[in-house]
PDB file of C-alpha atoms in Angstrom:
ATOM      1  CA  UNK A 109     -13.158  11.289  38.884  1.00 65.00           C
ATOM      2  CA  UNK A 110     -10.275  12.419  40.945  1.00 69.00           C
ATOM      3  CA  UNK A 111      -8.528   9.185  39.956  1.00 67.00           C
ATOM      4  CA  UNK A 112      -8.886  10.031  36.111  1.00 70.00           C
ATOM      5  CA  UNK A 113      -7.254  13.035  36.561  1.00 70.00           C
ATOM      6  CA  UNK A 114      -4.411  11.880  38.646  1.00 65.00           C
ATOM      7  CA  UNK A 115      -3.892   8.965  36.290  1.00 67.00           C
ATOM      8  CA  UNK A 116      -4.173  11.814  33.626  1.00 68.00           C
ATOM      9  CA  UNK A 117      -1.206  13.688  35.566  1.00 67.00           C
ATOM     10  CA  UNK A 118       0.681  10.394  36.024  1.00 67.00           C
ATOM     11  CA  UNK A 119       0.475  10.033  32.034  1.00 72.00           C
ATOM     12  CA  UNK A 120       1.885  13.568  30.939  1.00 65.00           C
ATOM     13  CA  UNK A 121       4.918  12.978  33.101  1.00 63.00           C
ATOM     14  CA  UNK A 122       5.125   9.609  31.769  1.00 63.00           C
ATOM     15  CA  UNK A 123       5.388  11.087  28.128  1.00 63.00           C
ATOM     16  CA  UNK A 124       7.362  14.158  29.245  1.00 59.00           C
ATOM     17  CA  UNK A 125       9.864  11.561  30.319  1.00 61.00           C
ATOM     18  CA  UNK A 126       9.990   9.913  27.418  1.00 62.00           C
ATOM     19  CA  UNK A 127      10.154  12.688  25.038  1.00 59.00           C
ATOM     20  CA  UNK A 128      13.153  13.900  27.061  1.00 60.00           C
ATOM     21  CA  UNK A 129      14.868  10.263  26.445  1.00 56.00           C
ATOM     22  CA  UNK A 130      13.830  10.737  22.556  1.00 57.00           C
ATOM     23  CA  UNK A 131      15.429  14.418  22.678  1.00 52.00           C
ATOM     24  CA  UNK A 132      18.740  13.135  23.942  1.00 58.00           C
ATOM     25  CA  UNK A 133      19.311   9.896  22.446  1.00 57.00           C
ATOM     26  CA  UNK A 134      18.487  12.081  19.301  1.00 45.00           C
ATOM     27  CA  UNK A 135      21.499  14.380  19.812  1.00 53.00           C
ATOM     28  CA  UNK A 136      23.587  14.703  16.841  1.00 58.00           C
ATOM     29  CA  UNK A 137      26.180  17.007  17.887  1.00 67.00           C
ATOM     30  CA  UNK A 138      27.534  17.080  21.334  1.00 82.00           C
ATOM     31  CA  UNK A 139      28.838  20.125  22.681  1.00 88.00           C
ATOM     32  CA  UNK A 140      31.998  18.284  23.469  1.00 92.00           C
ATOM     33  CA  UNK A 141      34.953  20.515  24.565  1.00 94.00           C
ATOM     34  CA  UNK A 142      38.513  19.849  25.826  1.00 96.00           C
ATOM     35  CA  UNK A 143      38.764  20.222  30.083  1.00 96.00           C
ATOM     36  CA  UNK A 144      41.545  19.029  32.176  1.00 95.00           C
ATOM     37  CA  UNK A 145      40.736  16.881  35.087  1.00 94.00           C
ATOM     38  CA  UNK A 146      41.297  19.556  38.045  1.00 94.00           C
ATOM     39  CA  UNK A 147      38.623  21.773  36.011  1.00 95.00           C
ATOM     40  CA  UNK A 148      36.229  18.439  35.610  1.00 95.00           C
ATOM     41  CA  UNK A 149      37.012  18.031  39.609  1.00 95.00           C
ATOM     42  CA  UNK A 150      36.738  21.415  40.449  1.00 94.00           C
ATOM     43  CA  UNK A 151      33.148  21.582  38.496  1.00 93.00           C
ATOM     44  CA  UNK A 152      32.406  18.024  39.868  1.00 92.00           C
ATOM     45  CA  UNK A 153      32.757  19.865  43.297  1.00 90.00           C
ATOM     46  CA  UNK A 154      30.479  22.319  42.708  1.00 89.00           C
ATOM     47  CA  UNK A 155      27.565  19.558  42.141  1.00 84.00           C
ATOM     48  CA  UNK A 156      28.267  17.872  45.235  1.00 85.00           C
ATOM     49  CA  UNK A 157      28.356  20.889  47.229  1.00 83.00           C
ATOM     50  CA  UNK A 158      25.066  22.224  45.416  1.00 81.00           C
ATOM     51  CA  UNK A 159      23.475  18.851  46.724  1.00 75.00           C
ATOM     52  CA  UNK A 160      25.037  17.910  49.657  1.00 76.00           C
ATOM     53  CA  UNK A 161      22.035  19.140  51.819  1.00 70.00           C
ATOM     54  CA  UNK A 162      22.766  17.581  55.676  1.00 70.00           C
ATOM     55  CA  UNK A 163      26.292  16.352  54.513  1.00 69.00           C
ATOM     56  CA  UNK A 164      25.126  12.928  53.329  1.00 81.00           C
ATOM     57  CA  UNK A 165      28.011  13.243  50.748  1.00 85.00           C
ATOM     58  CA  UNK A 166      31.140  11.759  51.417  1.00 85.00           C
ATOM     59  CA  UNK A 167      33.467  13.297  48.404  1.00 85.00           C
ATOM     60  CA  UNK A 168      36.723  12.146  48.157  1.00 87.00           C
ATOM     61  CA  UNK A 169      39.314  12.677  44.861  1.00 89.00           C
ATOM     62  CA  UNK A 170      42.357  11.024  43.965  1.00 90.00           C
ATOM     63  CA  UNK A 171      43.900  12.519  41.297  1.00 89.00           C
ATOM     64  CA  UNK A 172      47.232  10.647  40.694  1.00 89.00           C
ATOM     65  CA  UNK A 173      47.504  10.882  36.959  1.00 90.00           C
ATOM     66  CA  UNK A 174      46.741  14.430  34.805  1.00 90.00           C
ATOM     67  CA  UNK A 175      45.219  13.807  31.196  1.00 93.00           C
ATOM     68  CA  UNK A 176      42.414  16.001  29.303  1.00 96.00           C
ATOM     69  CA  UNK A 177      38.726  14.802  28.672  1.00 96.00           C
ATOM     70  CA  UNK A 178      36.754  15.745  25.645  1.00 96.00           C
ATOM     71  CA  UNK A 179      33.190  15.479  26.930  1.00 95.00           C
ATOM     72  CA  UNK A 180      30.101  17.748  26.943  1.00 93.00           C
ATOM     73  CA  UNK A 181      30.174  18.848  30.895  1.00 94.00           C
ATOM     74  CA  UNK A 182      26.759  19.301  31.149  1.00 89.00           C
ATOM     75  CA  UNK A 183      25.879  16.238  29.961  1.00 90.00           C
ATOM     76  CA  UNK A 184      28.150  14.194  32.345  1.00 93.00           C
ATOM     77  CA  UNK A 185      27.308  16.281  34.883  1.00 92.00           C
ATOM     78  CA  UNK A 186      23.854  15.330  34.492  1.00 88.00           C
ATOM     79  CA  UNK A 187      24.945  11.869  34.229  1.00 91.00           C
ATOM     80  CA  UNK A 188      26.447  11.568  37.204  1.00 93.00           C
ATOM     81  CA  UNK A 189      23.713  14.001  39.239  1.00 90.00           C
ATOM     82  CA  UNK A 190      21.129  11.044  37.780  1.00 87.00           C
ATOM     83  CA  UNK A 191      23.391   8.429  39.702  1.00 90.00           C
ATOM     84  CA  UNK A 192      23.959  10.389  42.744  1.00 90.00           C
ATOM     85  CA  UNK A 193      20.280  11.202  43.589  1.00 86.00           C
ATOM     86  CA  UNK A 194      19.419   7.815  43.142  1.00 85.00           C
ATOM     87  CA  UNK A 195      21.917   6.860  45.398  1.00 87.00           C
ATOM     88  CA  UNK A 196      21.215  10.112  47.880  1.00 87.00           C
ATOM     89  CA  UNK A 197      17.341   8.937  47.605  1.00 85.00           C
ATOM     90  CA  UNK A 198      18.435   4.635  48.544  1.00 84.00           C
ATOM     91  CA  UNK A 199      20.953   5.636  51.187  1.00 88.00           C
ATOM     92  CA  UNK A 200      20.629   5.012  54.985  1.00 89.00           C
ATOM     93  CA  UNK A 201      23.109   7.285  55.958  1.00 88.00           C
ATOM     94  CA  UNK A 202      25.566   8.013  53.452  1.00 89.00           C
ATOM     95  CA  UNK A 203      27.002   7.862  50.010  1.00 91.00           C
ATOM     96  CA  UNK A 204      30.336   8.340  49.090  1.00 90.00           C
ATOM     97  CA  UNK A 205      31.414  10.229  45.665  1.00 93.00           C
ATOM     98  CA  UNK A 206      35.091   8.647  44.582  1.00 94.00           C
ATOM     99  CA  UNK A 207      36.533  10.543  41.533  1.00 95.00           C
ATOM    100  CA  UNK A 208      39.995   8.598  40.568  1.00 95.00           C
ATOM    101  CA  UNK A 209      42.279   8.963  37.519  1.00 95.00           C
ATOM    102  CA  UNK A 210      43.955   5.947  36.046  1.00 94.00           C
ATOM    103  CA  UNK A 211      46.832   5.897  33.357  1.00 93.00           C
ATOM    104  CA  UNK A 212      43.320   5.875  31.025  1.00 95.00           C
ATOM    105  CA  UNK A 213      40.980   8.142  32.342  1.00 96.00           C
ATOM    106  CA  UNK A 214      38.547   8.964  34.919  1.00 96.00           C
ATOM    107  CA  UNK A 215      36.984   6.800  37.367  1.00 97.00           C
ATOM    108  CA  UNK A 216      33.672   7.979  39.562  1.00 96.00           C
ATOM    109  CA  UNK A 217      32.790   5.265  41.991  1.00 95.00           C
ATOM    110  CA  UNK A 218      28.953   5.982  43.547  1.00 93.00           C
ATOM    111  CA  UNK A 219      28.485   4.076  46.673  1.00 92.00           C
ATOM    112  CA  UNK A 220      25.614   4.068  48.950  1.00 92.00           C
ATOM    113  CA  UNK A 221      24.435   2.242  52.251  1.00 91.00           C
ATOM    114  CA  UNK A 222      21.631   0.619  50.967  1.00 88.00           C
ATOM    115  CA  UNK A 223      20.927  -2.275  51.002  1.00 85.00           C
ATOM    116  CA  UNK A 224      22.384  -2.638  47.320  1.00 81.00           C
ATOM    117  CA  UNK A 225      20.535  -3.785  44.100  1.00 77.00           C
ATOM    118  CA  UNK A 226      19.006  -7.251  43.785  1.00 78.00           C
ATOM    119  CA  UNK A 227      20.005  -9.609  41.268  1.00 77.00           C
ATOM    120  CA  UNK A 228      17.131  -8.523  38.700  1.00 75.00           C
ATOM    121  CA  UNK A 229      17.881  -4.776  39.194  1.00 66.00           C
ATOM    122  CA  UNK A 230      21.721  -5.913  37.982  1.00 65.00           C
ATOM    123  CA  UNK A 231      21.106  -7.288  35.052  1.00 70.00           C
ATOM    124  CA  UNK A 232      18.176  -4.757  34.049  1.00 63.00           C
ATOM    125  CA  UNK A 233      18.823  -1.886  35.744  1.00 64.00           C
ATOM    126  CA  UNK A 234      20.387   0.379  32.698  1.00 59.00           C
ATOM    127  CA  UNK A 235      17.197  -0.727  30.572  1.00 61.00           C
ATOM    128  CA  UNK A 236      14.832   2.240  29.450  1.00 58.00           C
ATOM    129  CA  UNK A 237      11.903   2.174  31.643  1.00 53.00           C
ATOM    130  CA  UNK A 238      13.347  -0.297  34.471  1.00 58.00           C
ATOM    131  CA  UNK A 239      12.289   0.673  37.660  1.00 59.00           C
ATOM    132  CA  UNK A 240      13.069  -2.146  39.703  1.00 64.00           C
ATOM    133  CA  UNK A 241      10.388  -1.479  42.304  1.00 55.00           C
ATOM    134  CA  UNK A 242       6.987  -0.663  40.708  1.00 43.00           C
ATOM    135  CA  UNK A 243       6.272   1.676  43.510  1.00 35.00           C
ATOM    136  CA  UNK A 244       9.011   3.899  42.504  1.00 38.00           C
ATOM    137  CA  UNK A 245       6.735   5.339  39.621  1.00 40.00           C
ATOM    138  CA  UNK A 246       4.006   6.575  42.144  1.00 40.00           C
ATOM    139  CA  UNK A 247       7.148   9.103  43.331  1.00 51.00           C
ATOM    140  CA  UNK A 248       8.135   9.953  40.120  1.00 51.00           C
ATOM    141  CA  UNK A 249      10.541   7.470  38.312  1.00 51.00           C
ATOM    142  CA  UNK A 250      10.109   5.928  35.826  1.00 49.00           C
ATOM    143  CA  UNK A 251      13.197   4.142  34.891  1.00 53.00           C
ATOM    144  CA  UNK A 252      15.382   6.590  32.929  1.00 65.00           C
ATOM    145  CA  UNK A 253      18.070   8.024  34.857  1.00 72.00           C
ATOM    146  CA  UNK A 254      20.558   4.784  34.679  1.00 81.00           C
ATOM    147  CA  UNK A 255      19.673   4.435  31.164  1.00 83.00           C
ATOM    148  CA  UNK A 256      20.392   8.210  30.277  1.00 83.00           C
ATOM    149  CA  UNK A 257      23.642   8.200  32.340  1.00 88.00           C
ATOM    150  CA  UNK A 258      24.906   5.437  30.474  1.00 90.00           C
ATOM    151  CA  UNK A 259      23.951   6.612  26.979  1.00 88.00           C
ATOM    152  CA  UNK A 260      25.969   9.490  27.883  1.00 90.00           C
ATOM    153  CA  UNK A 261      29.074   7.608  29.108  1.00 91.00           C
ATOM    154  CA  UNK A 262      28.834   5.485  25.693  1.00 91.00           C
ATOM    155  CA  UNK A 263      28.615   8.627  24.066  1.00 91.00           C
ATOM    156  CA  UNK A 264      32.162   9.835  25.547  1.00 94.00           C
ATOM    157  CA  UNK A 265      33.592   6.455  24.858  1.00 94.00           C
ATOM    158  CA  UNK A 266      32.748   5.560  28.358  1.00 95.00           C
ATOM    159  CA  UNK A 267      31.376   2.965  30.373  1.00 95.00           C
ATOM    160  CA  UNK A 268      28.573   2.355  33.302  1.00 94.00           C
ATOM    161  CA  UNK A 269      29.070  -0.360  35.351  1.00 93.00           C
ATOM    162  CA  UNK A 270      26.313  -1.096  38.357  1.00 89.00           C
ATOM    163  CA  UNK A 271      27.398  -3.210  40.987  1.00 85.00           C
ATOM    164  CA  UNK A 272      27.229  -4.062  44.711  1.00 89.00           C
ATOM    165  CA  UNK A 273      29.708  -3.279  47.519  1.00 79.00           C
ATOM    166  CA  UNK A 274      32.042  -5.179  48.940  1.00 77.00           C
ATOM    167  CA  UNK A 275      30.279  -5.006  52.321  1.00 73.00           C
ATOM    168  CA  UNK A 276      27.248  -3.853  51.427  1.00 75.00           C
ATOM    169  CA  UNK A 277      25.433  -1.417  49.537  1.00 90.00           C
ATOM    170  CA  UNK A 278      24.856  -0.481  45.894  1.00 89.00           C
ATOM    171  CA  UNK A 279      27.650   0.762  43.670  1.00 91.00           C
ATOM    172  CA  UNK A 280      27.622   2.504  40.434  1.00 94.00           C
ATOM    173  CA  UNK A 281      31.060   3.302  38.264  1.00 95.00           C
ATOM    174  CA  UNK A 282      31.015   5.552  35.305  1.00 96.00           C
ATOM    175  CA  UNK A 283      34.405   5.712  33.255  1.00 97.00           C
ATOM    176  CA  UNK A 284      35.140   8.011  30.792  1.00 97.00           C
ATOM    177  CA  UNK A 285      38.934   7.616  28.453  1.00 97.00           C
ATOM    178  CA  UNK A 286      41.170  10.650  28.496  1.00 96.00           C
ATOM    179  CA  UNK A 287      41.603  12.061  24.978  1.00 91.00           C
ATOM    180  CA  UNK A 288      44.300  10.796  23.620  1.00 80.00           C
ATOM    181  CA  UNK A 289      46.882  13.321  21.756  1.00 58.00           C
ATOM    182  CA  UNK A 290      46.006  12.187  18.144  1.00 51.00           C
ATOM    183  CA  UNK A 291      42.099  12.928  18.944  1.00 54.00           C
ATOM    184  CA  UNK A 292      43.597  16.267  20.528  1.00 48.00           C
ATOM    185  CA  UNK A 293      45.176  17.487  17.688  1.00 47.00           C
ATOM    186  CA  UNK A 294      41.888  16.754  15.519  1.00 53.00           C
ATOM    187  CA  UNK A 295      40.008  18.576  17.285  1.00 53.00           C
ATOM    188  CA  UNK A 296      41.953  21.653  17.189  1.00 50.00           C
TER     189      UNK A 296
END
């Protein structure tokens, strides 16, 4: 009996999770708004400092180019928290937060210690309801946060990129454009 109900229990998360997927990818309007990239840092900071229980977070910025972003901040902000608690979760040690700005746009570079993805987990690991490891879903994922974080960067004209390390270790890079003047002024 006990097993009914815990299969029961496993089942309403299981739909919670996907009627949260439904909910977003159903978003019409984002609540997109213009932010420079030392607010995005600054508010990127915040998150990692929020987190950064037993200073497993290595943050480090490099902000060589200014430009605006027109995203919706909660939204990348859960994006990136999605990538970064995977990664916080996989991680021997440590992970390491990169946020870099290019003559383009922003750069956040995700690394972890782990032993990095396999070669199924790269070519599938974005895909609703991946999970890689089947006993990932007995501690409660089930193959959505990749797949949300990267609907999100598509939806700010962005890009998710999963990877492994140079040395070792699983990487994840998430690129959003700056807004360019023209798309400014629109907006406006």
């Amino acid at each position: 009996m006990n097993d009914i109900i815990n299969a029961e229990k496993d089942i309403e998360k299981y739909l919670e999770k996907i009627m949260f997927l439904v909910q977003t990818k159903k978003l019409e309007q984002l609540n997109k708004k213009l932010i420079s990239t030392k607010d995005f840092a600054d508010s990127l900071k915040k998150i990692i400092h929020t987190f950064n229980k037993g200073n497993k977070i290595d943050l480090t910025f490099s902000l060589q180019y200014d430009g605006n972003l027109l995203i919706d901040l909660e939204l990348v902000n859960r994006a990136i928290l999605n990538v970064l608690m995977n990664a916080i979760e996989h991680a021997k040690e440590k992970v390491i937060l990169n946020l870099q700005t290019t003559q383009i746009g922003i750069e956040i570079t995700i690394c972890d210690d782990s032993s990095g993805f396999d070669e199924k987990t790269l070519q599938h690991a974005t895909e609703f309801l991946y999970r890689g490891d089947n006993s990932r879903e007995r501690n409660g994922h089930f193959g959505i946060g990749l797949t949300f974080a990267k609907e999100v960067m598509m939806k700010h004209e962005g890009e998710l990129v999963i990877m492994n390390g140079n040395h070792s270790g699983a990487m994840v890079l998430l690129k959003i454009p700056f807004v360019s003047f023209e798309k400014n002024l629109k907006n406006n």
